[in-house]
mmCIF file of C-alpha atoms in Angstrom:
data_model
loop_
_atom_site.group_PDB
_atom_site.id
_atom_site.type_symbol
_atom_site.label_atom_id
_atom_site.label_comp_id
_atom_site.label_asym_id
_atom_site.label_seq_id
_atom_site.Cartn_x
_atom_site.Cartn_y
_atom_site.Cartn_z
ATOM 1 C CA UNK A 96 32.082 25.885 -20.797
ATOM 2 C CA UNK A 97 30.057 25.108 -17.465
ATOM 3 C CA UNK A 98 32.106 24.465 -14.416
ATOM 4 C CA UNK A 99 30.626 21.220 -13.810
ATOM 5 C CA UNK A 100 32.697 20.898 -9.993
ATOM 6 C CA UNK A 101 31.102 23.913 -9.298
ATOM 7 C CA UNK A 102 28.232 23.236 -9.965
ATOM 8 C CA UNK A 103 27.908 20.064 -8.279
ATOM 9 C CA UNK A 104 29.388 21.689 -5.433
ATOM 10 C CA UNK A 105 26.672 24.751 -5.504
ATOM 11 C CA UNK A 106 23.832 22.006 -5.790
ATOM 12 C CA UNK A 107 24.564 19.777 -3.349
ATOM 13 C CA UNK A 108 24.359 22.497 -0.633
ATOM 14 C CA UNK A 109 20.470 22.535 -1.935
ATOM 15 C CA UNK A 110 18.407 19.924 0.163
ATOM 16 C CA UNK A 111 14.990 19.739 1.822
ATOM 17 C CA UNK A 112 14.234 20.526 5.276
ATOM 18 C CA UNK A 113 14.492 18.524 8.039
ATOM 19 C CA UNK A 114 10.589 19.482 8.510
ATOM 20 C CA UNK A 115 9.556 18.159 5.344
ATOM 21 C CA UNK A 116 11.431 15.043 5.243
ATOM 22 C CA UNK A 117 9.737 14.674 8.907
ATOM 23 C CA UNK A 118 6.359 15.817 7.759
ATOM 24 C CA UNK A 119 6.482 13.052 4.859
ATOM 25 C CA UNK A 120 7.386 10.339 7.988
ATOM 26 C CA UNK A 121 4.246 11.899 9.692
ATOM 27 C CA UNK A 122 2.170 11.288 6.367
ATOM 28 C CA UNK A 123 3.483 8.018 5.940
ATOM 29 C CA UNK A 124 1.072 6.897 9.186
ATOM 30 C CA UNK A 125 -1.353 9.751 9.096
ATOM 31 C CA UNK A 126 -4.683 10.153 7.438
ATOM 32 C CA UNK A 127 -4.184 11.918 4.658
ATOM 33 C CA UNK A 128 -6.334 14.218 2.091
ATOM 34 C CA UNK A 129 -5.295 15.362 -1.418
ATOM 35 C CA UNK A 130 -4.350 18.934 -0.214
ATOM 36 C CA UNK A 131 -5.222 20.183 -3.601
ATOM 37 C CA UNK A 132 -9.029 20.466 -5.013
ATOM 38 C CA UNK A 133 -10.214 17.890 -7.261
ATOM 39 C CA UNK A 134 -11.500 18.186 -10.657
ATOM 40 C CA UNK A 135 -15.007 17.563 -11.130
ATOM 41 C CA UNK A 136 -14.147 14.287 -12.798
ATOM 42 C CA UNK A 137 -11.381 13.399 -10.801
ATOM 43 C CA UNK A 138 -13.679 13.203 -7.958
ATOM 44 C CA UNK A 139 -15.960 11.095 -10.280
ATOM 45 C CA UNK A 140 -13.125 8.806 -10.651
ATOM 46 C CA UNK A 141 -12.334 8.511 -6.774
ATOM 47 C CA UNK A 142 -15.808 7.787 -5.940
ATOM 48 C CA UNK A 143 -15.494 5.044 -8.571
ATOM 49 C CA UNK A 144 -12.529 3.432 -6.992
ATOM 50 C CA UNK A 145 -14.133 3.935 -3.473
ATOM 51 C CA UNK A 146 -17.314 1.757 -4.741
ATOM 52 C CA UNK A 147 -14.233 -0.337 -6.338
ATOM 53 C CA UNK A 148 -12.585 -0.812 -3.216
ATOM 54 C CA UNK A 149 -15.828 -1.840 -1.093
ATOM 55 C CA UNK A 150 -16.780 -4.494 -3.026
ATOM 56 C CA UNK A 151 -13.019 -5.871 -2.831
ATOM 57 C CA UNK A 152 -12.956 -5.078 0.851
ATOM 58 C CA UNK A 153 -16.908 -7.562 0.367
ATOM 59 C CA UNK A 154 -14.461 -10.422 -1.256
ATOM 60 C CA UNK A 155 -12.084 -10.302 0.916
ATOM 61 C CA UNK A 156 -14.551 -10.711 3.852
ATOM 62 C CA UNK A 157 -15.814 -13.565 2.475
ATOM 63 C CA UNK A 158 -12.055 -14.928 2.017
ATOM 64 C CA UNK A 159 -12.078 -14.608 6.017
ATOM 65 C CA UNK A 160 -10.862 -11.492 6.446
ATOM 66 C CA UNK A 161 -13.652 -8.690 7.764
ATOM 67 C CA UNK A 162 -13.145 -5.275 7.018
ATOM 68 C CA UNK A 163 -15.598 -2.668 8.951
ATOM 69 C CA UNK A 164 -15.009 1.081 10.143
ATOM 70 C CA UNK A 165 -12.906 1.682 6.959
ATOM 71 C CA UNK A 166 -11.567 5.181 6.747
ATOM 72 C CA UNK A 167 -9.507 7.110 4.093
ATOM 73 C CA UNK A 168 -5.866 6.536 4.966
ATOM 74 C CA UNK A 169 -5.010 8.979 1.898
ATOM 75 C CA UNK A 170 -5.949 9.343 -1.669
ATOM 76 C CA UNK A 171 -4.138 11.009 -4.685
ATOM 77 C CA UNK A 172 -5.341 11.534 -8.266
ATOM 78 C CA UNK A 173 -4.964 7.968 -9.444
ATOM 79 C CA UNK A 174 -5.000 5.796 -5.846
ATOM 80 C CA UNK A 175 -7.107 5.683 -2.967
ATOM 81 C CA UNK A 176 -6.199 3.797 0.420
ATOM 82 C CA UNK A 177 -8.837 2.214 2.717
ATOM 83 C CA UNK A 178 -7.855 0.919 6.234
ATOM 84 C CA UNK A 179 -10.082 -0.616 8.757
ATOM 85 C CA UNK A 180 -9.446 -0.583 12.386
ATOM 86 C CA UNK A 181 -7.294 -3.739 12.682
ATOM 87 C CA UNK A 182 -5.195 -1.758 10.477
ATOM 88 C CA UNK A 183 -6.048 -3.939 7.275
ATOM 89 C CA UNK A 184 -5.043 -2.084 4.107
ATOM 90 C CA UNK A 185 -6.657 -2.256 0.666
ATOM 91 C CA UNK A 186 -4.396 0.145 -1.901
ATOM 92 C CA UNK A 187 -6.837 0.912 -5.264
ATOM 93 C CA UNK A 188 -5.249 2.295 -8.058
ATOM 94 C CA UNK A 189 -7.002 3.284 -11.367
ATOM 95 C CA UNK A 190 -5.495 4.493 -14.711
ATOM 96 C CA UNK A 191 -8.237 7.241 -15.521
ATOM 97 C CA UNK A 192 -9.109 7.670 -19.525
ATOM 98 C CA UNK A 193 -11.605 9.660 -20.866
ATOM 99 C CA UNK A 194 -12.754 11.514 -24.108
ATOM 100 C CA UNK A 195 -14.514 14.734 -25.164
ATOM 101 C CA UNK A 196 -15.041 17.266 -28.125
ATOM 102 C CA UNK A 197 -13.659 20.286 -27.426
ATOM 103 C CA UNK A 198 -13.626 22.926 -29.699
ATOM 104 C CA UNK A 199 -13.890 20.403 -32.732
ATOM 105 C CA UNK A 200 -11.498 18.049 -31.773
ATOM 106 C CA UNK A 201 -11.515 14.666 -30.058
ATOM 107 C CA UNK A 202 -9.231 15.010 -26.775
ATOM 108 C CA UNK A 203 -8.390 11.813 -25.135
ATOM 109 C CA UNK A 204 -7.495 12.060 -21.453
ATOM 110 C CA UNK A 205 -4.924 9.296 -19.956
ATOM 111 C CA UNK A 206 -4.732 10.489 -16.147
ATOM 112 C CA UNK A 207 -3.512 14.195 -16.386
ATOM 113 C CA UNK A 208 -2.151 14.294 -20.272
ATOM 114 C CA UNK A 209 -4.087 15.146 -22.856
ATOM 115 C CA UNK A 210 -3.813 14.010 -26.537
ATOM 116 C CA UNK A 211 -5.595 15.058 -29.740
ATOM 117 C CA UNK A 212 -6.641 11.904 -31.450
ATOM 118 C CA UNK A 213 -8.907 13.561 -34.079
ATOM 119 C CA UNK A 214 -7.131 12.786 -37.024
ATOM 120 C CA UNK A 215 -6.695 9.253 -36.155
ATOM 121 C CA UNK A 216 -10.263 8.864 -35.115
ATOM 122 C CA UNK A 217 -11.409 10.526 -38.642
ATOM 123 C CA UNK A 218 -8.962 8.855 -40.832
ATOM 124 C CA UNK A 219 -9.162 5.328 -39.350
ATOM 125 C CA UNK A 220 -11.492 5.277 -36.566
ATOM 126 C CA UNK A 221 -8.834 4.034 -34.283
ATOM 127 C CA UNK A 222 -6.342 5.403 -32.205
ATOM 128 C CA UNK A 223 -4.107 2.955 -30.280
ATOM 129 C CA UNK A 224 -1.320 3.780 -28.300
ATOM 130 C CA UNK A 225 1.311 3.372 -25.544
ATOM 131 C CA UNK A 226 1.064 6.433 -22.927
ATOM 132 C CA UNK A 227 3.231 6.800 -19.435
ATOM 133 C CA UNK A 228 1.222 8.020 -16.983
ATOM 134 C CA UNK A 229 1.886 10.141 -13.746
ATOM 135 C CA UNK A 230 3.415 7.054 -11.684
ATOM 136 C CA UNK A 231 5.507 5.647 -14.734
ATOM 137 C CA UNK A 232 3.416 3.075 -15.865
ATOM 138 C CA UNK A 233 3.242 2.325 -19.256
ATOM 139 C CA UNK A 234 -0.513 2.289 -20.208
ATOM 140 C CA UNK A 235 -1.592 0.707 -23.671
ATOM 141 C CA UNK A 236 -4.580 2.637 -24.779
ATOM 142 C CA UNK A 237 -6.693 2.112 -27.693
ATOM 143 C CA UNK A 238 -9.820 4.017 -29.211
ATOM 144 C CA UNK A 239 -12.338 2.611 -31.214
ATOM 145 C CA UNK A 240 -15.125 4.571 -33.147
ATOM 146 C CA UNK A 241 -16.070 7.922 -34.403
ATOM 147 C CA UNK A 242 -15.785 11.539 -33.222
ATOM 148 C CA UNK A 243 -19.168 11.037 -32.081
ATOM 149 C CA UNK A 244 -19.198 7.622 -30.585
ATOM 150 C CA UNK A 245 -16.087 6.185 -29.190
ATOM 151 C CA UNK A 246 -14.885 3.317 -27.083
ATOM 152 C CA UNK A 247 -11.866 3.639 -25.025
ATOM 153 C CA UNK A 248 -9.976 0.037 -23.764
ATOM 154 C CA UNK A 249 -7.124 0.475 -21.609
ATOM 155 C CA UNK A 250 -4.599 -1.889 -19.651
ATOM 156 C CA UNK A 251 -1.542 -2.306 -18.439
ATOM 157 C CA UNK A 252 0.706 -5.444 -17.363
ATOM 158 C CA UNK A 253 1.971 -5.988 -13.903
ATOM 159 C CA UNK A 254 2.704 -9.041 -12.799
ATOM 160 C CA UNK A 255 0.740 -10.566 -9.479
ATOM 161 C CA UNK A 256 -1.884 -8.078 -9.554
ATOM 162 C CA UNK A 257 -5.887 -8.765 -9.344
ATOM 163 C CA UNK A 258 -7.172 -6.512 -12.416
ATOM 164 C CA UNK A 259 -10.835 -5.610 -12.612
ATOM 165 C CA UNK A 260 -11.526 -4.276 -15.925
ATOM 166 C CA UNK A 261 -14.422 -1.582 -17.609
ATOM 167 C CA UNK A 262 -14.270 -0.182 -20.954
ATOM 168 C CA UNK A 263 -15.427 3.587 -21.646
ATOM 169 C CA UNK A 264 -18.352 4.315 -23.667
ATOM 170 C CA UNK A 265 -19.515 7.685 -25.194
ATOM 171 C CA UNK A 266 -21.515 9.290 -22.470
ATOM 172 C CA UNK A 267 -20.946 7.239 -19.802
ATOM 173 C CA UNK A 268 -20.691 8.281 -16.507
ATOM 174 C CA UNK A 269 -18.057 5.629 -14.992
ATOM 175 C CA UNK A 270 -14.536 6.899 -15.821
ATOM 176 C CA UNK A 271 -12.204 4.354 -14.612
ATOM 177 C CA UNK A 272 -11.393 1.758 -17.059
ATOM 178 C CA UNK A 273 -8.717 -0.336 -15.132
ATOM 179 C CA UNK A 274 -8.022 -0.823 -11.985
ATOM 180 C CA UNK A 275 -6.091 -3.298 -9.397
ATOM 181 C CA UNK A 276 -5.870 -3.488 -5.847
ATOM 182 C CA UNK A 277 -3.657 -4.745 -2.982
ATOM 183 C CA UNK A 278 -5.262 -6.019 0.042
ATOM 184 C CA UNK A 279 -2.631 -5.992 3.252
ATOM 185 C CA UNK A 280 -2.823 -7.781 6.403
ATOM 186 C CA UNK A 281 -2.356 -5.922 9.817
ATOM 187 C CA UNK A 282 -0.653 -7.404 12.644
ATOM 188 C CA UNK V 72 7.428 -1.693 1.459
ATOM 189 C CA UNK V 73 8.259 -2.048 5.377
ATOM 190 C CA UNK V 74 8.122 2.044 7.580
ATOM 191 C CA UNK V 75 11.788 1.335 8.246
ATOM 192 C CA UNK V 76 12.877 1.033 4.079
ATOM 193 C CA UNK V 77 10.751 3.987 4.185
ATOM 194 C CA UNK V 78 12.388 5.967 6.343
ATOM 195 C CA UNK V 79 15.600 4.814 4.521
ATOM 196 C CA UNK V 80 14.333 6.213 0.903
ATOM 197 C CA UNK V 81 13.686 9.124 2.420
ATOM 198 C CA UNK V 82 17.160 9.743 3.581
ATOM 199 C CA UNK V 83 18.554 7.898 1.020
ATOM 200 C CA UNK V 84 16.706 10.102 -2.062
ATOM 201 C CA UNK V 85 14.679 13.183 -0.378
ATOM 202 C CA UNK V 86 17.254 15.605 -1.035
ATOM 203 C CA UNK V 87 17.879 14.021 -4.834
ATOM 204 C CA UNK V 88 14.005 14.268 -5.822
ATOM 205 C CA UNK V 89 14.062 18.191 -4.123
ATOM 206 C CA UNK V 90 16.730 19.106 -5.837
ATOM 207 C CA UNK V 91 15.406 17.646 -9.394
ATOM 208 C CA UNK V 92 11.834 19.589 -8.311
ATOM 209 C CA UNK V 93 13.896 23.212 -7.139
ATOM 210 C CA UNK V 94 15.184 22.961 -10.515
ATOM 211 C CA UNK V 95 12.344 22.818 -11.875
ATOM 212 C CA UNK V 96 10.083 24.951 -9.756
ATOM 213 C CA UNK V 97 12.501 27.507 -8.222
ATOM 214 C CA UNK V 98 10.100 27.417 -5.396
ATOM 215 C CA UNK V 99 11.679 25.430 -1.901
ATOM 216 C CA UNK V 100 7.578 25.286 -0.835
ATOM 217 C CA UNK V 101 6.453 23.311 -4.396
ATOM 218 C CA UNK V 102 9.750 21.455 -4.381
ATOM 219 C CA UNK V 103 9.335 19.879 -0.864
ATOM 220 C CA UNK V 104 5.615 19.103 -1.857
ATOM 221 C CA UNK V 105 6.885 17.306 -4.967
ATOM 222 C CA UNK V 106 9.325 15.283 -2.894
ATOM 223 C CA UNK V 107 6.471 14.743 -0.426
ATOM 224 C CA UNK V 108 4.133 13.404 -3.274
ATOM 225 C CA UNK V 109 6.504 11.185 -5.102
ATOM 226 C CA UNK V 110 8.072 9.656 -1.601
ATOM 227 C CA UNK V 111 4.608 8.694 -1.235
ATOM 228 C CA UNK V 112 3.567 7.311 -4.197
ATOM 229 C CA UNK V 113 7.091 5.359 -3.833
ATOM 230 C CA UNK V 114 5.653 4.084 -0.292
ATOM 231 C CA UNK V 115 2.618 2.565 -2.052
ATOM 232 C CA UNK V 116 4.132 1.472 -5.254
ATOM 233 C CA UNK V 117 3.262 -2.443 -5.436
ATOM 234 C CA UNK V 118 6.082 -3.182 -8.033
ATOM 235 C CA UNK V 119 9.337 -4.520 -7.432
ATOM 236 C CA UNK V 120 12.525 -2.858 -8.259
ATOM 237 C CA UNK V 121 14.967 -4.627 -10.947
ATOM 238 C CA UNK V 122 17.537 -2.851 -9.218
ATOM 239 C CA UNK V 123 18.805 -0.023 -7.242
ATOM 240 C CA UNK V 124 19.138 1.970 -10.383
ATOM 241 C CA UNK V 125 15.810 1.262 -11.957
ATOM 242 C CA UNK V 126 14.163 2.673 -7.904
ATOM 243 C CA UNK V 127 16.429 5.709 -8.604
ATOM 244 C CA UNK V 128 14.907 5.941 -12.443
ATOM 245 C CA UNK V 129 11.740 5.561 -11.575
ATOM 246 C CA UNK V 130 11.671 8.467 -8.422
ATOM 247 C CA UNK V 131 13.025 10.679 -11.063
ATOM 248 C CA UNK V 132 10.380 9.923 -13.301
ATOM 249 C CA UNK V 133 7.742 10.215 -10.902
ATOM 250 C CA UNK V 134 9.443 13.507 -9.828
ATOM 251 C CA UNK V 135 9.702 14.912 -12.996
ATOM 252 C CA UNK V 136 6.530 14.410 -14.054
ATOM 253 C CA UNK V 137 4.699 15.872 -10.478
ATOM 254 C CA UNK V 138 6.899 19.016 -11.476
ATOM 255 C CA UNK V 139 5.333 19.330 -14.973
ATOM 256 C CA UNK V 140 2.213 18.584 -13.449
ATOM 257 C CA UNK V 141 2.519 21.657 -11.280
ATOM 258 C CA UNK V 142 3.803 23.911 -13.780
ATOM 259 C CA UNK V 143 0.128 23.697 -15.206
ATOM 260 C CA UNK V 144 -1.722 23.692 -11.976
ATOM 261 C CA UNK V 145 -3.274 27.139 -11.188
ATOM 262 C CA UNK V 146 -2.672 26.045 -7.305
ATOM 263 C CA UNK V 147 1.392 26.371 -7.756
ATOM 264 C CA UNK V 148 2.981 28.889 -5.896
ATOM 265 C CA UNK V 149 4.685 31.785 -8.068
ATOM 266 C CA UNK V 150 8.263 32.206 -7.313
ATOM 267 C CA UNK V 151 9.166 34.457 -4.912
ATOM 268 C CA UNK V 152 12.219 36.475 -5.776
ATOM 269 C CA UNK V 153 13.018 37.047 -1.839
ATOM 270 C CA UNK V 154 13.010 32.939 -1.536
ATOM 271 C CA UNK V 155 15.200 32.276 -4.526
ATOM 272 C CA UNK V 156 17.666 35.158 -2.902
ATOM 273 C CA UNK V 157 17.698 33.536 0.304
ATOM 274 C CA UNK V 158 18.573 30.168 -1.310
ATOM 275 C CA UNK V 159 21.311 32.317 -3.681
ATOM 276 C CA UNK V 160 22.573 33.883 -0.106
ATOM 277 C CA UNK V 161 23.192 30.275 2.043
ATOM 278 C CA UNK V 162 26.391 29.488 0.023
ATOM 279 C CA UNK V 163 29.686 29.967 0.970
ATOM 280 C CA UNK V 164 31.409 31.100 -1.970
ATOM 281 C CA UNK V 165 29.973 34.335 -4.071
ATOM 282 C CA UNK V 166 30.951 31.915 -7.174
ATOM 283 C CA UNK V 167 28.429 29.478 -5.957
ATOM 284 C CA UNK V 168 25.456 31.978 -5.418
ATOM 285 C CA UNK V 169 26.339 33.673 -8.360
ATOM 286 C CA UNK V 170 26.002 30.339 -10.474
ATOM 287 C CA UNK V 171 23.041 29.648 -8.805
ATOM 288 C CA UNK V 172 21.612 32.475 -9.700
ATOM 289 C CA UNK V 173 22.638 32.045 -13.591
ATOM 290 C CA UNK V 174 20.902 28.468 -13.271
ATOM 291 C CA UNK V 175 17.989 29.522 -11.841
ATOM 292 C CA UNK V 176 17.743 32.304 -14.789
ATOM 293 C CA UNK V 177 17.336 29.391 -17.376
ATOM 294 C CA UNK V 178 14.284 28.500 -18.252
ATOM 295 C CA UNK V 179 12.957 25.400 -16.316
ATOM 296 C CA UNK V 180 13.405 22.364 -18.796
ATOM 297 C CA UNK V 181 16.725 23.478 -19.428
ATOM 298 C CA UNK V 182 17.779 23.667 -15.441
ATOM 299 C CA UNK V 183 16.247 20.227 -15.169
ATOM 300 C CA UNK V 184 17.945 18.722 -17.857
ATOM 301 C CA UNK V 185 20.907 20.386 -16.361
ATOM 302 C CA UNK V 186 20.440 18.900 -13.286
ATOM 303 C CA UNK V 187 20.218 14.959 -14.496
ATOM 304 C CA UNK V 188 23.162 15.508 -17.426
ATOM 305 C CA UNK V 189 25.512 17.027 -14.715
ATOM 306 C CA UNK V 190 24.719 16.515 -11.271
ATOM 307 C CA UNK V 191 22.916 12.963 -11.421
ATOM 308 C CA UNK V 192 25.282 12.059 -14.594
ATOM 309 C CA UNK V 193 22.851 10.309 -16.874
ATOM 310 C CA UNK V 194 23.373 10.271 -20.052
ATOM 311 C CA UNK V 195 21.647 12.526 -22.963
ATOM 312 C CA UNK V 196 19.340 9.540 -23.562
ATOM 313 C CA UNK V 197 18.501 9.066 -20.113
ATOM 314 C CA UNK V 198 18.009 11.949 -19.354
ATOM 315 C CA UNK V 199 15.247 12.560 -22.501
ATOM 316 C CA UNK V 200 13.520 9.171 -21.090
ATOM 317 C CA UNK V 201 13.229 11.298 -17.690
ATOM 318 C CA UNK V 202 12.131 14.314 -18.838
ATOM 319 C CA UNK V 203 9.799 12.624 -21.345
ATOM 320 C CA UNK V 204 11.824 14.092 -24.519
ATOM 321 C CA UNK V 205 14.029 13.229 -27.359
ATOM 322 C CA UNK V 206 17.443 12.670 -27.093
ATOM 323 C CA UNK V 207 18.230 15.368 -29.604
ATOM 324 C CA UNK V 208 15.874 17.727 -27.512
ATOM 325 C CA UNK V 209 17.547 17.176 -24.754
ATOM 326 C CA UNK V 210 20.925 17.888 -26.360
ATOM 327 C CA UNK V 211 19.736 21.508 -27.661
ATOM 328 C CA UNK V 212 18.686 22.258 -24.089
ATOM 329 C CA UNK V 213 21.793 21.294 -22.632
ATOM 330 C CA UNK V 214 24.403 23.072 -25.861
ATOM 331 C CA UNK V 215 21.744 26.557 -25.171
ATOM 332 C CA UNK V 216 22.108 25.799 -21.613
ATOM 333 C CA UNK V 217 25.751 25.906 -21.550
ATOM 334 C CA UNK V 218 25.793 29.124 -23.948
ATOM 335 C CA UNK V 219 23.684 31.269 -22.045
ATOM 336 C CA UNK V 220 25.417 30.546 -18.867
ATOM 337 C CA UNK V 221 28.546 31.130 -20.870
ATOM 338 C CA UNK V 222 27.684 34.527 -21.555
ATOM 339 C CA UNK V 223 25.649 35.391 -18.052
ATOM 340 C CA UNK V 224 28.871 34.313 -16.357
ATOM 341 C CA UNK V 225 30.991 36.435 -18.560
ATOM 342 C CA UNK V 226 28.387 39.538 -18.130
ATOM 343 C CA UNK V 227 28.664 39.043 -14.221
ATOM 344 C CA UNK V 228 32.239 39.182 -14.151
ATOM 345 C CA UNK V 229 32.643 42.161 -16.325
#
């Protein structure tokens, strides 16, 4: 049997550097790019959410509040963060679904997993499901269609939260198909 | 979420979310990256917390899944044998390094699960829900765990 003391004991001597737990404090404020290179659709998606987040940014103005100079705070995969220089926040998040054939089979995309749907999509022309994605939300996700001509709905529930919704058609070019944002006040 | 609760998660669960991501990457480089990441996405998360326990959950989660994430990526880091020996070499006990070095031999689903059954003590159950798996998965991990440390222990000692 595993020594379980022992290993708790070994473990617990294993922790992050003072460097990186400062580094994150640094990020926390900083401007901040996705260190890693974007897919070709990922970027697709951002630029989505940017145009997303403008037009917010254009309703909020008219609310009163007037955004100008934005800049990229930081972005990741699925969110994107604009502030202006009276340090007004708007926080964009998108789920990111998308389908293609690839090698014969229907592949749905739901942010970075990947799901073969091509039996459902030949047998019923449906596909309808409840995926986690990358930040733990629970994403209902439905397909309607053929192999060749599909329609993707997603959403998912979260109380308070200003939803602006798309739907993804076959050949589209717009890849986000849900999104909310969170517009914060700076002092 | 205010800088100073910030700061405070940070403290409070940077060490628990590297250790969940050095399980699973065997790389201190990816692993602080990971902890990086999902501190961040914590920072912007609008949702509120049930509890302390479902905050703790849900880092895990997030954690877990930046880890499998990077496992695919063709930008991870490889291991480096020389980084895993200087981790195996900071331990005060040869029993410790030598365990370390058994656990680090597994293969990376089995360390993690490893990690959240014994060190975080969730249950089997919980521990599938973090690792996205089946309970009954997660018990085969742990039982082939447990055996091949069995005999990699016993090896090392003869």
């Amino acid at each position: 049997m595993m020594d379980e003391r022992l290993y708790r004991e070994t473990f617990s001597r294993l922790r992050a550097s003072d460097e990186a737990k400062k580094e994150v404090l640094v990020k926390m404020n900083e401007t901040k790019k996705t260190r890693r290179p974007l897919k070709a659709l990922r970027a697709v998606a951002l630029a989505a959410m940017l145009t997303l987040a403008l037009a917010v940014t254009a309703n909020a103005a008219s609310n009163g509040m007037l955004f100008e100079n934005l800049r990229v705070v930081w972005q990741n995969g699925s969110q994107i963060m604009l502030e202006d220089d009276q340090g007004n926040q708007v926080l964009v998040t998108g789920v990111y679904a998308d389908a293609e054939m690839k090698d014969g089979k229907l592949m749905l995309t739901v942010d970075d997993e990947e799901y073969d749907i091509t039996a459902d999509m030949k047998e019923n022309g449906v596909f309808s499901a409840t995926v986690e994605n990358a930040e733990g939300r629970a994403v209902d996700v439905s397909v309607t269609g053929s192999l060749e001509d599909w329609e993707i709905a997603t959403s998912f529930e979260e109380s308070g939260v200003d939803y602006n919704t798309a739907t993804e058609q076959t050949g589209r070019v717009s890849t986000i198909t849900k999104s909310y944002t969170t517009v914060t006040t700076g002092e | 979420m205010t800088d100073q609760r910030f700061r405070e998660a940070v403290e409070q669960y940077g060490d628990m979310v590297f250790r969940l991501a050095y399980s699973y990457l065997k790389n201190r480089a990816d692993a602080e990256d990971v902890m990086q990441e999902t501190l961040l996405k914590f920072y912007v998360e609008p949702r509120e917390f049930e509890s302390a326990d479902h905050e703790k959950h849900w880092l895990l989660r997030v954690a877990a899944n930046e880890c499998k994430k990077l496992l695919r990526s063709p930008w991870r880091r490889r291991t480096d044998p020389l980084d895993e020996a200087a981790e195996a070499a900071a331990f005060d006990r040869p029993a410790q390094s030598e365990l370390f070095r058994q656990v680090m031999a597994l293969p990376p689903k089995y360390r993690a699960a490893v990690y959240l059954y014994y060190y975080e003590g969730y249950s089997v159950k919980e521990t599938g829900e973090l690792l996205g798996a089946k309970a009954s998965t997660v018990q085969t991990w742990l039982m082939r765990a447990r055996g091949q440390l069995k005999n990699k222990l016993k090896e090392a000692e003869a």
